[in-house]
CSV table of C-alpha atoms in Angstrom, one decimal:
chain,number,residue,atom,x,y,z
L,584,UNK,CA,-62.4,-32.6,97.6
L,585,UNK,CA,-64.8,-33.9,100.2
L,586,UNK,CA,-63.4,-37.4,99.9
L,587,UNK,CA,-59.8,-36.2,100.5
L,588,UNK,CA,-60.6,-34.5,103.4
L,589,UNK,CA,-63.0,-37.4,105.0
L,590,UNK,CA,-59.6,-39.6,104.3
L,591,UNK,CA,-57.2,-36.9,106.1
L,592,UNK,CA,-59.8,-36.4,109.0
L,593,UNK,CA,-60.3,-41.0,109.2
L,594,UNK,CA,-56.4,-41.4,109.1
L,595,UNK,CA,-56.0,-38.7,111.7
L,596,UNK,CA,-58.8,-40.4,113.9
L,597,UNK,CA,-56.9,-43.4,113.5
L,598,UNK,CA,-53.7,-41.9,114.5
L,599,UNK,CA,-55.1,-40.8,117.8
L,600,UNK,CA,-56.5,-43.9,118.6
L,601,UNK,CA,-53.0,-45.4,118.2
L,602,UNK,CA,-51.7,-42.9,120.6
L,603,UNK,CA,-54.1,-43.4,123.5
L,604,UNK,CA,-55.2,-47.1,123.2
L,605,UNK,CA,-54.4,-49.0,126.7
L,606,UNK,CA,-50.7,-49.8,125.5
L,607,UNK,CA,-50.0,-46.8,124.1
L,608,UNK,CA,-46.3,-46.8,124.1
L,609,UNK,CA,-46.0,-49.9,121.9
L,610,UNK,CA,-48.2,-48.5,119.5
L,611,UNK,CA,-46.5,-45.4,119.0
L,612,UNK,CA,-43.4,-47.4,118.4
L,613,UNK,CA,-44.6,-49.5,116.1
L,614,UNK,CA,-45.8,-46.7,114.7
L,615,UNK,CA,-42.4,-45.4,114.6
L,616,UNK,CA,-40.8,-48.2,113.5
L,617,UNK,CA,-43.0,-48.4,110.4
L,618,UNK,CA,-42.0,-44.8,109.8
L,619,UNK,CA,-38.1,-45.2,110.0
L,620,UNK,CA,-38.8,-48.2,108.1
L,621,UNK,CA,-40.1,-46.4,105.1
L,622,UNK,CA,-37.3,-43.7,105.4
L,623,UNK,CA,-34.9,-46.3,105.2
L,624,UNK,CA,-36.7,-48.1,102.4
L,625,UNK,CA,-36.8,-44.6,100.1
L,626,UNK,CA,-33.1,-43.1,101.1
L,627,UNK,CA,-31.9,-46.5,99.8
L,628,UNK,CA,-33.5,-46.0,96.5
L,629,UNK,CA,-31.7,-43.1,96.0
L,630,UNK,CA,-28.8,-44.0,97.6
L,631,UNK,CA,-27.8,-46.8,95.2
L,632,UNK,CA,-25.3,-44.6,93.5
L,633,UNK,CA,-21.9,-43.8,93.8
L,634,UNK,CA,-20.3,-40.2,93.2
L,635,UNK,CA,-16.6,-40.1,91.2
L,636,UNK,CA,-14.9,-36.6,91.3
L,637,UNK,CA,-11.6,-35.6,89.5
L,638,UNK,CA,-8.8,-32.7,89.8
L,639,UNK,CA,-5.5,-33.0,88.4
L,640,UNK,CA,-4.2,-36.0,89.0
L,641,UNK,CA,-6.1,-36.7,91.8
L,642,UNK,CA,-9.7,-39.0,91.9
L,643,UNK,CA,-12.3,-39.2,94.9
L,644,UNK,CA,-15.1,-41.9,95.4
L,645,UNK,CA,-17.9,-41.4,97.2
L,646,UNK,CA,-19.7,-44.4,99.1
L,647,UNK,CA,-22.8,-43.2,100.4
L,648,UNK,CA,-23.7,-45.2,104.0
L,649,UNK,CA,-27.0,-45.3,106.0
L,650,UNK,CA,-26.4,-46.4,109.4
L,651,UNK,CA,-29.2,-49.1,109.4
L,652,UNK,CA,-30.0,-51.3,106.5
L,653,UNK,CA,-30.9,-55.0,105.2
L,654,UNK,CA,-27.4,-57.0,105.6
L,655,UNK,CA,-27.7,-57.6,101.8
L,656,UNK,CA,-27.1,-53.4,101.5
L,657,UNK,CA,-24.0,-54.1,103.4
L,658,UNK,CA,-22.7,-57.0,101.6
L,659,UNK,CA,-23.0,-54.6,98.3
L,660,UNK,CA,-20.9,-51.9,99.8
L,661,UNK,CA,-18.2,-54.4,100.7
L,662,UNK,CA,-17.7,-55.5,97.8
L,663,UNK,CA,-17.1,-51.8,96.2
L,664,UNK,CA,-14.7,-51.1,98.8
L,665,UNK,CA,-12.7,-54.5,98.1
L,666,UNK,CA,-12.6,-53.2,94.6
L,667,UNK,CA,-11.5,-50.0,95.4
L,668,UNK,CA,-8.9,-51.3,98.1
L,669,UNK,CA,-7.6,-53.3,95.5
L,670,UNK,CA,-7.2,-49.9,92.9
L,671,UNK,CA,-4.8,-48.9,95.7
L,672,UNK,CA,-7.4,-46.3,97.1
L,673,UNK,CA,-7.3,-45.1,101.1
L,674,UNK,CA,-10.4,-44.5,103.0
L,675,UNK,CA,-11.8,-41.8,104.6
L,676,UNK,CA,-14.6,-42.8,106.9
L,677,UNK,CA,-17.4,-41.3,108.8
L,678,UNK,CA,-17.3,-41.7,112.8
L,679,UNK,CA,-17.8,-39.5,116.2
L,680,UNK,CA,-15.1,-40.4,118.7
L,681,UNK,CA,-17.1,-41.2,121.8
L,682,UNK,CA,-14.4,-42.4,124.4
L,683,UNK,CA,-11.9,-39.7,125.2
L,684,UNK,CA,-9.2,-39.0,128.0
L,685,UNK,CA,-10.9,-40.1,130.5
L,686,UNK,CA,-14.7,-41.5,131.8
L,687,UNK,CA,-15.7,-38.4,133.1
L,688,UNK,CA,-14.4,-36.2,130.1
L,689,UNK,CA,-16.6,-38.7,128.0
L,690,UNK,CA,-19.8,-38.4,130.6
L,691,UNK,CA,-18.9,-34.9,130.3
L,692,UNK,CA,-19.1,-34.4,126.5
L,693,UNK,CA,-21.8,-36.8,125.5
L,694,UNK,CA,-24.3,-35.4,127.8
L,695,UNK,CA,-23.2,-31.8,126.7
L,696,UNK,CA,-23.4,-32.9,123.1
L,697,UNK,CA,-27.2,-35.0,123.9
L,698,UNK,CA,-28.4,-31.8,125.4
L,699,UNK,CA,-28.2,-29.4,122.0
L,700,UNK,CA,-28.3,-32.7,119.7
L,701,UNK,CA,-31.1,-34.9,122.0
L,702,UNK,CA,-28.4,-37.8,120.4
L,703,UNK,CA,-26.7,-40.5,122.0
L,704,UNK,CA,-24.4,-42.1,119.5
L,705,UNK,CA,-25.3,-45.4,120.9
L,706,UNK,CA,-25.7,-48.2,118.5
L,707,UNK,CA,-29.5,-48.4,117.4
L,708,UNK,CA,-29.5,-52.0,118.9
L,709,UNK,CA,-27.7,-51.5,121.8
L,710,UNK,CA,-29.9,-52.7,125.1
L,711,UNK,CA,-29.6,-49.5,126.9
L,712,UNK,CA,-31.1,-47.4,124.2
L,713,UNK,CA,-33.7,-46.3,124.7
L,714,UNK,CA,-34.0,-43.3,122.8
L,715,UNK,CA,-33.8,-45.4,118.7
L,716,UNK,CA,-36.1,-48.2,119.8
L,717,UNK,CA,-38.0,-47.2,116.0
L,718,UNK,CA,-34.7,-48.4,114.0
L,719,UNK,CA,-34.5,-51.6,115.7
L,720,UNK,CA,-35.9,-53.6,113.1
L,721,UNK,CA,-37.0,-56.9,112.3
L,722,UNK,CA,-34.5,-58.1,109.2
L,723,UNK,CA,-32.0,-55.2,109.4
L,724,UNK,CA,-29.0,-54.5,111.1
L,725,UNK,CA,-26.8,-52.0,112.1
L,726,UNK,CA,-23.9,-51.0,110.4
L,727,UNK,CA,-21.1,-51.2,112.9
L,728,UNK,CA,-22.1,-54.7,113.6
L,729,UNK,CA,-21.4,-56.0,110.2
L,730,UNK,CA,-18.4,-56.5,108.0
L,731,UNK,CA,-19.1,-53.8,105.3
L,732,UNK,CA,-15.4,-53.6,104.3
L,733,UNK,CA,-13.4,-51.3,106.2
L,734,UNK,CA,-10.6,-51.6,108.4
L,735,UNK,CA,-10.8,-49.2,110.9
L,736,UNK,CA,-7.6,-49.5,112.4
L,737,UNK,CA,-5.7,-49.0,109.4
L,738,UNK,CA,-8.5,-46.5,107.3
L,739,UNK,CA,-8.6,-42.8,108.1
L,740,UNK,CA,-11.3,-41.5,110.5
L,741,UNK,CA,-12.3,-38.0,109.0
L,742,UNK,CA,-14.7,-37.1,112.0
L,743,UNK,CA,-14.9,-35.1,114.8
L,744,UNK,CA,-14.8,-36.2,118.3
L,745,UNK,CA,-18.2,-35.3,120.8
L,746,UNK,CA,-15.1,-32.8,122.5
L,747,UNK,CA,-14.4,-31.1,119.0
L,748,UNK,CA,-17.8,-30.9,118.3
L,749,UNK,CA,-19.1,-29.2,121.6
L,750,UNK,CA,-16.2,-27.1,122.0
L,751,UNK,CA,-16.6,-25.3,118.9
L,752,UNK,CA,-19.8,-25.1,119.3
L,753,UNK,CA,-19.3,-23.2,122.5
L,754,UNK,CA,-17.5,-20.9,120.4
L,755,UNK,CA,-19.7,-20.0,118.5
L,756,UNK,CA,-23.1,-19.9,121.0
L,757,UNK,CA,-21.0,-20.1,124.4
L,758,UNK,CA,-21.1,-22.8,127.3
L,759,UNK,CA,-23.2,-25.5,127.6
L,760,UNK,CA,-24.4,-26.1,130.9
L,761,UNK,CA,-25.7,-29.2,132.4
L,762,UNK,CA,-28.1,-29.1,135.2
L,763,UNK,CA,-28.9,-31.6,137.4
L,764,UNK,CA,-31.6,-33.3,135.1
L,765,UNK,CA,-28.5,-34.2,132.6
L,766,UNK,CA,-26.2,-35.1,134.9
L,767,UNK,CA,-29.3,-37.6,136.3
L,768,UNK,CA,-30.3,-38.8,133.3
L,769,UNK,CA,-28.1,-41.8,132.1
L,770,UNK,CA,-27.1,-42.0,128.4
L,771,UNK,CA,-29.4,-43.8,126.3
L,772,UNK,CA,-32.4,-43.2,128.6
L,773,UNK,CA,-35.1,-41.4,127.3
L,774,UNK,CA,-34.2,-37.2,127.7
L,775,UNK,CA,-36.6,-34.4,128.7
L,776,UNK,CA,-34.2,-32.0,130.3
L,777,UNK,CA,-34.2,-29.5,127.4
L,778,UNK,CA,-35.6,-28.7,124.2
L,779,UNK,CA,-33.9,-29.5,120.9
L,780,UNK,CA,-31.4,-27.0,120.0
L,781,UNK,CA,-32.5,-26.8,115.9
L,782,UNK,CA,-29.4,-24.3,115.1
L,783,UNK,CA,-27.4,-25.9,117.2
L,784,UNK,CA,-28.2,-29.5,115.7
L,785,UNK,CA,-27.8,-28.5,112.4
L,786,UNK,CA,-23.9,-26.8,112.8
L,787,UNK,CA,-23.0,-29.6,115.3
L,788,UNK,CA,-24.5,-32.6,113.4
L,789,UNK,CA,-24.0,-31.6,109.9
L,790,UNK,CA,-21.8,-28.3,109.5
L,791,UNK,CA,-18.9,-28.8,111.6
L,792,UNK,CA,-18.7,-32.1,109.8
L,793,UNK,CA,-19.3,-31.5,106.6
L,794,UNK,CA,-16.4,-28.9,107.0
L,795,UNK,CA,-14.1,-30.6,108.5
L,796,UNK,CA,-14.5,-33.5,105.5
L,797,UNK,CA,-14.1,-31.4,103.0
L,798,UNK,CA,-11.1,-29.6,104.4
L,799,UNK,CA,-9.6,-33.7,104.8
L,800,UNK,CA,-10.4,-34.0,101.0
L,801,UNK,CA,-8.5,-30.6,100.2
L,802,UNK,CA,-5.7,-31.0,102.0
L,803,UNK,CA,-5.1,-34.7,101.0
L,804,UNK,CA,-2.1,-35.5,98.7
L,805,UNK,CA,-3.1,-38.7,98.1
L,806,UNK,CA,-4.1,-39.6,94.4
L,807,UNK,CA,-6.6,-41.8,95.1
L,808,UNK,CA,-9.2,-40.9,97.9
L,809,UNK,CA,-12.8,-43.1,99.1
L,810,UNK,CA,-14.7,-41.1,101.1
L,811,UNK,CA,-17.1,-44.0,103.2
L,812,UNK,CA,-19.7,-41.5,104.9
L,813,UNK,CA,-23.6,-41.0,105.3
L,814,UNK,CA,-25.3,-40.0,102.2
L,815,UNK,CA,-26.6,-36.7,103.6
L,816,UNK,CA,-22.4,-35.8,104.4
L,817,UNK,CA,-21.3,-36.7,101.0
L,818,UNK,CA,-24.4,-34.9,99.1
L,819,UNK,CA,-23.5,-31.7,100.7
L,820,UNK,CA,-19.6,-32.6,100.4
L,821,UNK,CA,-19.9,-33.0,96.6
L,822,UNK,CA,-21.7,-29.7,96.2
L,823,UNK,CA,-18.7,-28.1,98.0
L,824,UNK,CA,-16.1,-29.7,95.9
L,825,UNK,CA,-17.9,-28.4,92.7
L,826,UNK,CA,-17.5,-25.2,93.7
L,827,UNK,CA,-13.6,-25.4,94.6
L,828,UNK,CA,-13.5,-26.9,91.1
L,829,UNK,CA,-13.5,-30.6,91.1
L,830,UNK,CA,-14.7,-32.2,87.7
L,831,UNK,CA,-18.1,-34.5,88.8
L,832,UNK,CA,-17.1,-37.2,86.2
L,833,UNK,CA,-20.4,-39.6,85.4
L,834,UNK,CA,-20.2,-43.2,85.9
């Protein structure tokens, strides 16, 4: 017992050297870095398999996607939506419309959605942010920046737009209101204007979503359906459809 807790107490000495060495800030994202790295590392292990649900005559395929990933990840997933493209299934797929009406109804929305979510939406290896500098990682790349198989102009965007999500949200906990701290501080750059809204996170990031999917899925007549989305959606999604009494069929 006395050598676990010498290890806990060495490792946590460690840690606050990290954090207050000279270049601090480089070592805490390194630190980070090394963190998402091994999140990455272990969702991938279990996110190697697909999902296959039926209900009359109809038959869904789940294709679990994490945002940021080795390129040979990517390369895999292409080739099962080839092969499901060429079954004659359609695609839904997983995507927050950022750009709305105008510029400032898109300023407007994504700095009310970063102030409950503290998220950007920006690519992970976009230059001006500066908020996911831990998933930009040596080796790996980002999903939208690779061919994984889809055709967004032709597949079927079964998301929410930042306006959907923060209206209904408003709803629900009423009107967001930006003070002069979000209007000041540019997308991507790092945000202290508020604390994290947890509730609000959670029924913004993964509720809304999650509902509106599943209500796609429902409402689809077509006989064949691929649902391309992040693994924590389609987890929550295939619980869902279980319960309105679509057969999980083993593959």
């Amino acid at each position: 017992m006395l050598g676990v807790l010498n290890h806990f107490i060495m490792k946590l000495i460690y840690f606050f050297i990290l954090l207050f060495l000279p270049n601090c800030g480089n070592a805490q994202i390194s630190l980070g870095t090394k963190i998402a790295k091994g999140q990455i590392n272990r969702i991938t292990k279990y996110n190697a398999f697909y999902t296959y649900f039926e209900k009359d005559d109809q038959k869904l395929f789940f294709v679990p996607m994490i945002h940021v990933n080795k390129p040979e990840f990517y390369e895999k997933r292409k080739s099962t939506i080839d092969s499901l493209r060429n079954e004659g299934y359609i695609f839904f797929y997983e995507g927050i419309q950022l750009e709305l009406e105008s510029k400032e109804e898109t300023e407007l929305y994504a700095k009310k959605f970063r102030k409950i979510t503290h998220e950007t939406l920006l690519n992970y290896y976009d230059e001006t942010n500066e908020e996911d500098r831990s998933y930009k990682i040596e080796g790996y790349v980002f999903q939208n920046d690779v061919d994984y198989g889809l055709d967004l102009d032709k597949d079927i965007n079964c998301d929410l737009s930042t306006k959907d999500l923060v209206q209904l949200y408003e709803e629900k906990f009423g009107k967001v209101i930006l003070t002069d701290c979000d209007w000041g501080t540019p997308i991507g750059k790092k945000y202290k204007c508020s604390k994290k809204d947890k509730k609000g996170y959670d029924y913004m990031i993964s509720t809304l979503r999650n509902e509106h999917l599943f209500n796609e899925i429902k409402n689809s007549k077509a006989k064949k359906i691929a649902v391309v989305y992040g693994m924590v959606h389609t987890n929550v999604v295939a619980l869902m459809l279980k319960h309105a009494e679509w057969k999980y069929v083993r593959l």
